[in-house]
PDB file of C-alpha atoms in Angstrom:
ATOM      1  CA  UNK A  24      -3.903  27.461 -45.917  1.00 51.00           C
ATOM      2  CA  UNK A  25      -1.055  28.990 -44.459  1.00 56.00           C
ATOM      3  CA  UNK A  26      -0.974  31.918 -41.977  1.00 57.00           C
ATOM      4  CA  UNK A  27       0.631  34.792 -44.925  1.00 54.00           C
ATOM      5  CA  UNK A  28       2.755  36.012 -41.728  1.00 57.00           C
ATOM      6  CA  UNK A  29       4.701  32.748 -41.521  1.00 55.00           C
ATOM      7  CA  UNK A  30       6.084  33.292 -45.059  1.00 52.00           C
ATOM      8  CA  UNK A  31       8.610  35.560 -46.845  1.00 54.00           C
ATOM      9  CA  UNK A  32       7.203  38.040 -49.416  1.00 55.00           C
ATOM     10  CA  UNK A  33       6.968  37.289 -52.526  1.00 52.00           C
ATOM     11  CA  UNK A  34       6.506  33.430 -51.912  1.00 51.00           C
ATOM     12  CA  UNK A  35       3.135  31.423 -52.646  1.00 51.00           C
ATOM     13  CA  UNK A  36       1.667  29.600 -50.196  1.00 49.00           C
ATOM     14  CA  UNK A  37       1.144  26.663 -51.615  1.00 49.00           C
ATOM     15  CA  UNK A  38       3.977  24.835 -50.619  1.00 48.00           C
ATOM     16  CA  UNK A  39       6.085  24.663 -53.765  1.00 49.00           C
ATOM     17  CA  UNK A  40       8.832  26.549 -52.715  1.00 48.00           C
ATOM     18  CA  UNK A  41      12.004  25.485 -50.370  1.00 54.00           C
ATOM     19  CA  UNK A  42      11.423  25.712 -46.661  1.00 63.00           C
ATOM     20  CA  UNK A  43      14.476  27.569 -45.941  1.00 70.00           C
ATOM     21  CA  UNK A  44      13.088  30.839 -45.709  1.00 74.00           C
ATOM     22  CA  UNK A  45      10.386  30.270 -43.899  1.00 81.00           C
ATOM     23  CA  UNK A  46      10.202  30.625 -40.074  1.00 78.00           C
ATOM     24  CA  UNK A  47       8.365  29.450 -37.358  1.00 80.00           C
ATOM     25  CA  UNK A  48       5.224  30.186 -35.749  1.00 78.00           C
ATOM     26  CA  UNK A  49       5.594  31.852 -32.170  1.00 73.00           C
ATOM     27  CA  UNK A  50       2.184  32.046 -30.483  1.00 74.00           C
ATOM     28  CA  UNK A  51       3.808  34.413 -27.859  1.00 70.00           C
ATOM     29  CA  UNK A  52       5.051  36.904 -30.008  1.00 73.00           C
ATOM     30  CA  UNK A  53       2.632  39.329 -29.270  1.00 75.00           C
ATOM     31  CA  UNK A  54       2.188  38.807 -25.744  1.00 74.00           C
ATOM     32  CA  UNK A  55       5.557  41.173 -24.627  1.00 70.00           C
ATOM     33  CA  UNK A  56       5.693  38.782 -22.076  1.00 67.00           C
ATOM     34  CA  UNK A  57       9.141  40.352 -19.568  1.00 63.00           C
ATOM     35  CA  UNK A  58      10.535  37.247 -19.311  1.00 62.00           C
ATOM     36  CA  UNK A  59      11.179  34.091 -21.378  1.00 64.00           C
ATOM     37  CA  UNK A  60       7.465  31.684 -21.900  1.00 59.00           C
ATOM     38  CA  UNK A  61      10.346  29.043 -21.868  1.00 64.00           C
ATOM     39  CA  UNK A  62      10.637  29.219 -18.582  1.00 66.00           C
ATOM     40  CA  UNK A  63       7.263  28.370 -17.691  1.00 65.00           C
ATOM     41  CA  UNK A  64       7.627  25.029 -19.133  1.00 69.00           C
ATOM     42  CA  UNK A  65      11.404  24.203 -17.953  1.00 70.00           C
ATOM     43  CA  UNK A  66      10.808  22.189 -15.173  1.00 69.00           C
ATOM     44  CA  UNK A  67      13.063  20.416 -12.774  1.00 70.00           C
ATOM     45  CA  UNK A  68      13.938  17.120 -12.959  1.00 72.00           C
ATOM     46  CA  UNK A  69      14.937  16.507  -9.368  1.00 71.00           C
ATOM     47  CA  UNK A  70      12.821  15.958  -6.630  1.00 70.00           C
ATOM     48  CA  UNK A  71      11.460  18.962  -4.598  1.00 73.00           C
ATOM     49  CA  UNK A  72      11.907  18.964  -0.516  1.00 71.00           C
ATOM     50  CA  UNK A  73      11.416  21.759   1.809  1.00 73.00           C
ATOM     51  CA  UNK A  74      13.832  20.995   3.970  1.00 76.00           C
ATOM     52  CA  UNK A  75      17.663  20.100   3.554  1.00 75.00           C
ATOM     53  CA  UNK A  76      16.907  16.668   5.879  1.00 71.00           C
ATOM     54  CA  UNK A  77      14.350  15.335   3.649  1.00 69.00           C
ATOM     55  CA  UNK A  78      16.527  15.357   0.252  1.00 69.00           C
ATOM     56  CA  UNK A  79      19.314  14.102   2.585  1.00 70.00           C
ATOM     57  CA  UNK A  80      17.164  10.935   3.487  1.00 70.00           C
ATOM     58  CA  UNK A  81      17.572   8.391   0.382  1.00 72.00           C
ATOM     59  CA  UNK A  82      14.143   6.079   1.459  1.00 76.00           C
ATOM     60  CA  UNK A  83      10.809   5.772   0.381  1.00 79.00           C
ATOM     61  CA  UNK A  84       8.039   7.038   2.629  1.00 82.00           C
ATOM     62  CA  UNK A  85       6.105   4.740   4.804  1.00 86.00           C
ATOM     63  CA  UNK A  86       3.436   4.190   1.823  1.00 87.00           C
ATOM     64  CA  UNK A  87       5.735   4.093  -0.682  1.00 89.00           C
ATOM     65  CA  UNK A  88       7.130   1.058   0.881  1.00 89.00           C
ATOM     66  CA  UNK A  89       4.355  -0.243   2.106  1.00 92.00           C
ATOM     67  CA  UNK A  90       2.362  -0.567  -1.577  1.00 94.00           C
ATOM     68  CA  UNK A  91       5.850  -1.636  -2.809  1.00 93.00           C
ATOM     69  CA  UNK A  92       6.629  -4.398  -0.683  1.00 94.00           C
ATOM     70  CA  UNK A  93       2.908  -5.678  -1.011  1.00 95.00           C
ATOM     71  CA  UNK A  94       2.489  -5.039  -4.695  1.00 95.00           C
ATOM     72  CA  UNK A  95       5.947  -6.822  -5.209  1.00 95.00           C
ATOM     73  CA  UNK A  96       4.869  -9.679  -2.709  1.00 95.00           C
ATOM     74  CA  UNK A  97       1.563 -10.579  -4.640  1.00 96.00           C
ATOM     75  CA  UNK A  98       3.203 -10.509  -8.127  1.00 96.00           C
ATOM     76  CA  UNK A  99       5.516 -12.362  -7.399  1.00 96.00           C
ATOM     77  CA  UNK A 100       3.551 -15.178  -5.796  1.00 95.00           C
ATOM     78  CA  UNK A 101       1.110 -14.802  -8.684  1.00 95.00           C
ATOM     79  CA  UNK A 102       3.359 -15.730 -10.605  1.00 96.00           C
ATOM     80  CA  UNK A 103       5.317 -18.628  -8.733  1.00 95.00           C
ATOM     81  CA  UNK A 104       1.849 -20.023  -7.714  1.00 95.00           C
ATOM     82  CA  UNK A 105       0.575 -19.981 -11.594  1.00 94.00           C
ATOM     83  CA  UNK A 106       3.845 -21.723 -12.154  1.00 95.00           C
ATOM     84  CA  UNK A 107       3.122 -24.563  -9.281  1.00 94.00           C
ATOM     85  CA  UNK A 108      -0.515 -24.559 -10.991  1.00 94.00           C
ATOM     86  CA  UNK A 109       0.936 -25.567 -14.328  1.00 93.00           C
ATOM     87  CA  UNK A 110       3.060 -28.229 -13.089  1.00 93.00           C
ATOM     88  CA  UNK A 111       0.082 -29.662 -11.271  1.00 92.00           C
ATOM     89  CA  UNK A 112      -2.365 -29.320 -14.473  1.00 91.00           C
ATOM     90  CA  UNK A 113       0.395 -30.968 -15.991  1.00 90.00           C
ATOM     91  CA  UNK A 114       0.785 -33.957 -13.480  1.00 90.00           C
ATOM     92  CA  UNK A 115      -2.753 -34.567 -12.965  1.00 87.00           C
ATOM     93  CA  UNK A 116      -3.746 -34.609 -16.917  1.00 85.00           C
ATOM     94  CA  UNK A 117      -5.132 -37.570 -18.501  1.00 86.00           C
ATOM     95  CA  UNK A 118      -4.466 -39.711 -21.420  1.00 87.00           C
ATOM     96  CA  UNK A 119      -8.136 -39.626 -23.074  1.00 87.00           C
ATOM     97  CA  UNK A 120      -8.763 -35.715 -22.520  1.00 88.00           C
ATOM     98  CA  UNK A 121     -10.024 -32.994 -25.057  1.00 90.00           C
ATOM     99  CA  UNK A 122      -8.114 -30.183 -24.963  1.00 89.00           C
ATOM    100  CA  UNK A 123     -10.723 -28.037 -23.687  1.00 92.00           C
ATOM    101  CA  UNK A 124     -10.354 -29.924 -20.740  1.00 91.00           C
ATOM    102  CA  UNK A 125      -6.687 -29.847 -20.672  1.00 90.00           C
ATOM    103  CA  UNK A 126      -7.427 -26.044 -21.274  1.00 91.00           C
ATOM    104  CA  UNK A 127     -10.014 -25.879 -18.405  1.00 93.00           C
ATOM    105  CA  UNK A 128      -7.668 -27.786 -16.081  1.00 92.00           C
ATOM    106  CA  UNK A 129      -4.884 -25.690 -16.113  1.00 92.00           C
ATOM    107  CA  UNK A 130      -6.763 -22.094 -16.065  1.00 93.00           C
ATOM    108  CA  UNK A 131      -8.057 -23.219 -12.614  1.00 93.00           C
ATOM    109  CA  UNK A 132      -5.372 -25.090 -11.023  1.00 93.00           C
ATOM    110  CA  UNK A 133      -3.504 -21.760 -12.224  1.00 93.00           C
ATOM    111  CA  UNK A 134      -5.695 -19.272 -11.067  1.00 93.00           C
ATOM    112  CA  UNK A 135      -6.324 -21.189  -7.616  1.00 94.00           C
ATOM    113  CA  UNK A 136      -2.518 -21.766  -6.823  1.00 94.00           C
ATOM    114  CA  UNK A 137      -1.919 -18.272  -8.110  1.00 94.00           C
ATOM    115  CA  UNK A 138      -4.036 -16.455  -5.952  1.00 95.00           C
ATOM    116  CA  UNK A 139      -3.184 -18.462  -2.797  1.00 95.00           C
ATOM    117  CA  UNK A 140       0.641 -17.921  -2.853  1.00 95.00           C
ATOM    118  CA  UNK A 141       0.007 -14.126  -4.073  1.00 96.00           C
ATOM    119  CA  UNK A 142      -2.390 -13.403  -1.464  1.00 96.00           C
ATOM    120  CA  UNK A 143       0.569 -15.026   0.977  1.00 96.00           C
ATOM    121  CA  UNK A 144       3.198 -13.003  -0.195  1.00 95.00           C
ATOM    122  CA  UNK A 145       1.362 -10.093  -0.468  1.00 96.00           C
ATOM    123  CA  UNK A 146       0.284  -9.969   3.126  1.00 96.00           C
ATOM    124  CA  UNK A 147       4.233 -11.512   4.184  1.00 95.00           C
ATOM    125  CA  UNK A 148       5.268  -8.033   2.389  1.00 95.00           C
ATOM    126  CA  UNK A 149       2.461  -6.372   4.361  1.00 95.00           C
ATOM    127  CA  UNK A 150       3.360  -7.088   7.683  1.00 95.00           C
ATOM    128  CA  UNK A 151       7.533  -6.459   6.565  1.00 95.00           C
ATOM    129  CA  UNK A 152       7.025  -2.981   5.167  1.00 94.00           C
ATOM    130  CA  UNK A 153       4.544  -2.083   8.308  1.00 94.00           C
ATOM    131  CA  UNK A 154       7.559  -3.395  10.702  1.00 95.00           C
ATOM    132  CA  UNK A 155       9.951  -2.068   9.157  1.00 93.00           C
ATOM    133  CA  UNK A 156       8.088   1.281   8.753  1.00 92.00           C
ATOM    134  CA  UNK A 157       7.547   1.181  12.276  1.00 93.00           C
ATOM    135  CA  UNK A 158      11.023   0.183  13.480  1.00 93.00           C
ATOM    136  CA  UNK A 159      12.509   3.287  11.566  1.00 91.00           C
ATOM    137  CA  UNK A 160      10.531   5.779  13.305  1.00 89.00           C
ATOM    138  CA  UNK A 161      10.956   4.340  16.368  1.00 92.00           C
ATOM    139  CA  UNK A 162      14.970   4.071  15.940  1.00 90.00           C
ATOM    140  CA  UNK A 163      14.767   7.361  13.910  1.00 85.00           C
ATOM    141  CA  UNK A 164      17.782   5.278  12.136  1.00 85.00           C
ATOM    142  CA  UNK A 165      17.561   3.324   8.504  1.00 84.00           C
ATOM    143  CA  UNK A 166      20.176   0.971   9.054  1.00 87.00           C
ATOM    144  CA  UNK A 167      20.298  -3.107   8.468  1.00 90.00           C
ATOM    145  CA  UNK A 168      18.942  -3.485  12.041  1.00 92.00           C
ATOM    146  CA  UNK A 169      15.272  -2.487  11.146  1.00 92.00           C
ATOM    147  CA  UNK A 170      15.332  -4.562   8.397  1.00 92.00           C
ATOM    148  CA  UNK A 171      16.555  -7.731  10.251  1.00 94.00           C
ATOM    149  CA  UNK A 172      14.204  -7.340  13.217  1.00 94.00           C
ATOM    150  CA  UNK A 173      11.009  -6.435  10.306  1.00 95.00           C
ATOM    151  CA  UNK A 174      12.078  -9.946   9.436  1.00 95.00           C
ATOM    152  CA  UNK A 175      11.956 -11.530  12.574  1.00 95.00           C
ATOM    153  CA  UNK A 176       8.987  -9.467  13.382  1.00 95.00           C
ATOM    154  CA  UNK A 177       7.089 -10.924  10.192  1.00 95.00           C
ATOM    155  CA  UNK A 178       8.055 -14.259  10.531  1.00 94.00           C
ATOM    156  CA  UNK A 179       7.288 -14.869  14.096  1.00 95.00           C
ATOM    157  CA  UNK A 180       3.454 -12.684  13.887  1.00 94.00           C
ATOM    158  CA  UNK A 181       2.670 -14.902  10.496  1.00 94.00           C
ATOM    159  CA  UNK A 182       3.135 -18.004  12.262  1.00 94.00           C
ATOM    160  CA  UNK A 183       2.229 -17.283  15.535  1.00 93.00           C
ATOM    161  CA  UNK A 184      -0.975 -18.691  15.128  1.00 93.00           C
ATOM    162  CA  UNK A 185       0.273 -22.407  14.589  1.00 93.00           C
ATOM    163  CA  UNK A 186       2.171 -22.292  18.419  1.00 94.00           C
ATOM    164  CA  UNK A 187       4.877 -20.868  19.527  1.00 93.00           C
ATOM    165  CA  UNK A 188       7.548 -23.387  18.355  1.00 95.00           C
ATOM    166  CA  UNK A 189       6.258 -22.551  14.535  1.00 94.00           C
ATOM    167  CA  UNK A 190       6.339 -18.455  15.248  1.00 94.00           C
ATOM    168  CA  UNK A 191      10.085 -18.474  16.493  1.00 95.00           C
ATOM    169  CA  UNK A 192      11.327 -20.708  14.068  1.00 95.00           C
ATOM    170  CA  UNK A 193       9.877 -18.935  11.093  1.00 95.00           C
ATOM    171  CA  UNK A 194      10.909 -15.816  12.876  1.00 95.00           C
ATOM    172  CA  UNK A 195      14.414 -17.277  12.970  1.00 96.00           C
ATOM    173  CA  UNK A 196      14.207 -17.667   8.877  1.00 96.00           C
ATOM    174  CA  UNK A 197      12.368 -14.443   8.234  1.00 94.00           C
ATOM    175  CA  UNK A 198      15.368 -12.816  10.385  1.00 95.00           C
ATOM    176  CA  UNK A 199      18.119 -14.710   8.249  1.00 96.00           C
ATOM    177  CA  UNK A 200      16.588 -14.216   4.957  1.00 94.00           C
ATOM    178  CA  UNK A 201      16.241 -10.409   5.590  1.00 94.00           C
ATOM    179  CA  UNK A 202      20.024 -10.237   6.764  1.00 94.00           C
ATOM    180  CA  UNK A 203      20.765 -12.206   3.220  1.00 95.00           C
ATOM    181  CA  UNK A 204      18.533  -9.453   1.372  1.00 92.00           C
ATOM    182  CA  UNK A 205      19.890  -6.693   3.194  1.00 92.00           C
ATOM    183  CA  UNK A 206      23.754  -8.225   2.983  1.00 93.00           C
ATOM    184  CA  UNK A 207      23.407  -8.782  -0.700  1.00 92.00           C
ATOM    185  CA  UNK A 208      22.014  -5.327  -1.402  1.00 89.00           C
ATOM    186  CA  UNK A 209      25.085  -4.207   0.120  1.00 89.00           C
ATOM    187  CA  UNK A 210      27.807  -6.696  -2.328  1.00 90.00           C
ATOM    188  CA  UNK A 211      25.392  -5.608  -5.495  1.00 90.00           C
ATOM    189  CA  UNK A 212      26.187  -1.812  -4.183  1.00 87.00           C
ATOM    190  CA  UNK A 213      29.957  -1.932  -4.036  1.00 87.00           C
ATOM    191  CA  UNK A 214      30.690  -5.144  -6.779  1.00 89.00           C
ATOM    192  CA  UNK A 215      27.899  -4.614  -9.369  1.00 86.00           C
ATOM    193  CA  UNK A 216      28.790  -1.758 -11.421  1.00 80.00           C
ATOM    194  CA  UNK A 217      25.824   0.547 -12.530  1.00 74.00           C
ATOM    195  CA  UNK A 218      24.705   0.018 -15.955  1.00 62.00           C
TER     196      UNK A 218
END
């Protein structure tokens, strides 16, 4: 049943007649609130910062980048090593098996190769975000130099352990691989337009 307030006199409540007259409920009608209850709910959509240098700063904080890099790191190698799982399954199956061993196969070559080259990546994008993290408040600069030496950094501590021939070498590629990254992110900026 309708609240008898909401509609015009002389009209029935029972919902026969047009809706043109009627109007709508306000719940703070009665509250002779001084100042607009819309303003309560209109909030920003900007991010807040307390001081001028912060909203100046266009980077994600030290955790922000750390989960991202990780999270990023172990999906993607999830996925790539899920993919090299498959095409194993596939290469290894057998003319006379049952599906449920075809099945069987796959889920754990899959879920093996998956969660090797995930747990890879993920600590590869570990040890990057902490370097880099590190080398911008040390520099108190975000500039393509911290990301260059994060990749040298994380290359040569990954492989350190297999000698030092192995660590500078795949410091050498995690150094040229960042400066592609970090070059490309700059072309994408000024050639790709924003959609």
């Amino acid at each position: 049943m309708a609240d008898p307030r909401m509609l015009p006199p002389g009209s029935d409540d029972r919902g026969e007649s047009s809706d043109a007259g009627r109007r709508l409920y306000n719940p703070y009608q009665d509250l002779n609130m001084p100042y607009s209850y819309r303003t309560l709910y209109d909030l920003p959509t900007s991010p807040e910062f307390l001081f001028k240098e912060e909203a100046l700063a266009q980077r994600r904080s030290w955790g922000e980048n750390l989960t991202f890099y990780t999270g990023v790191g172990y999906l993607s190698g999830a996925v790539g090593g899920a993919a090299l799982g498959l095409r194993d399954a596939a290469r290894g199956a057998e003319p006379g098996e049952t599906a449920k061993i075809r099945a069987n196969r796959v889920l754990n070559s899959c879920g093996s190769s998956g969660r090797r080259v995930g747990n890879t990546l993920g600590v590869i994008g570990l040890m990057y975000a902490g370097i880099e993290s590190a080398m911008v408040a040390a520099r108190d600069r975000d500039d393509w130099i911290n990301s260059v030496a994060a990749g040298l950094g994380t290359g040569a501590l990954f492989r350190a352990a297999n000698g030092p021939r192995s660590a500078v070498v795949a410091g050498a590629l995690g150094g040229v691989l960042a400066a592609a990254a970090t070059g490309g992110k700059q072309l994408a900026k000024r050639y790709v337009p924003v959609i």
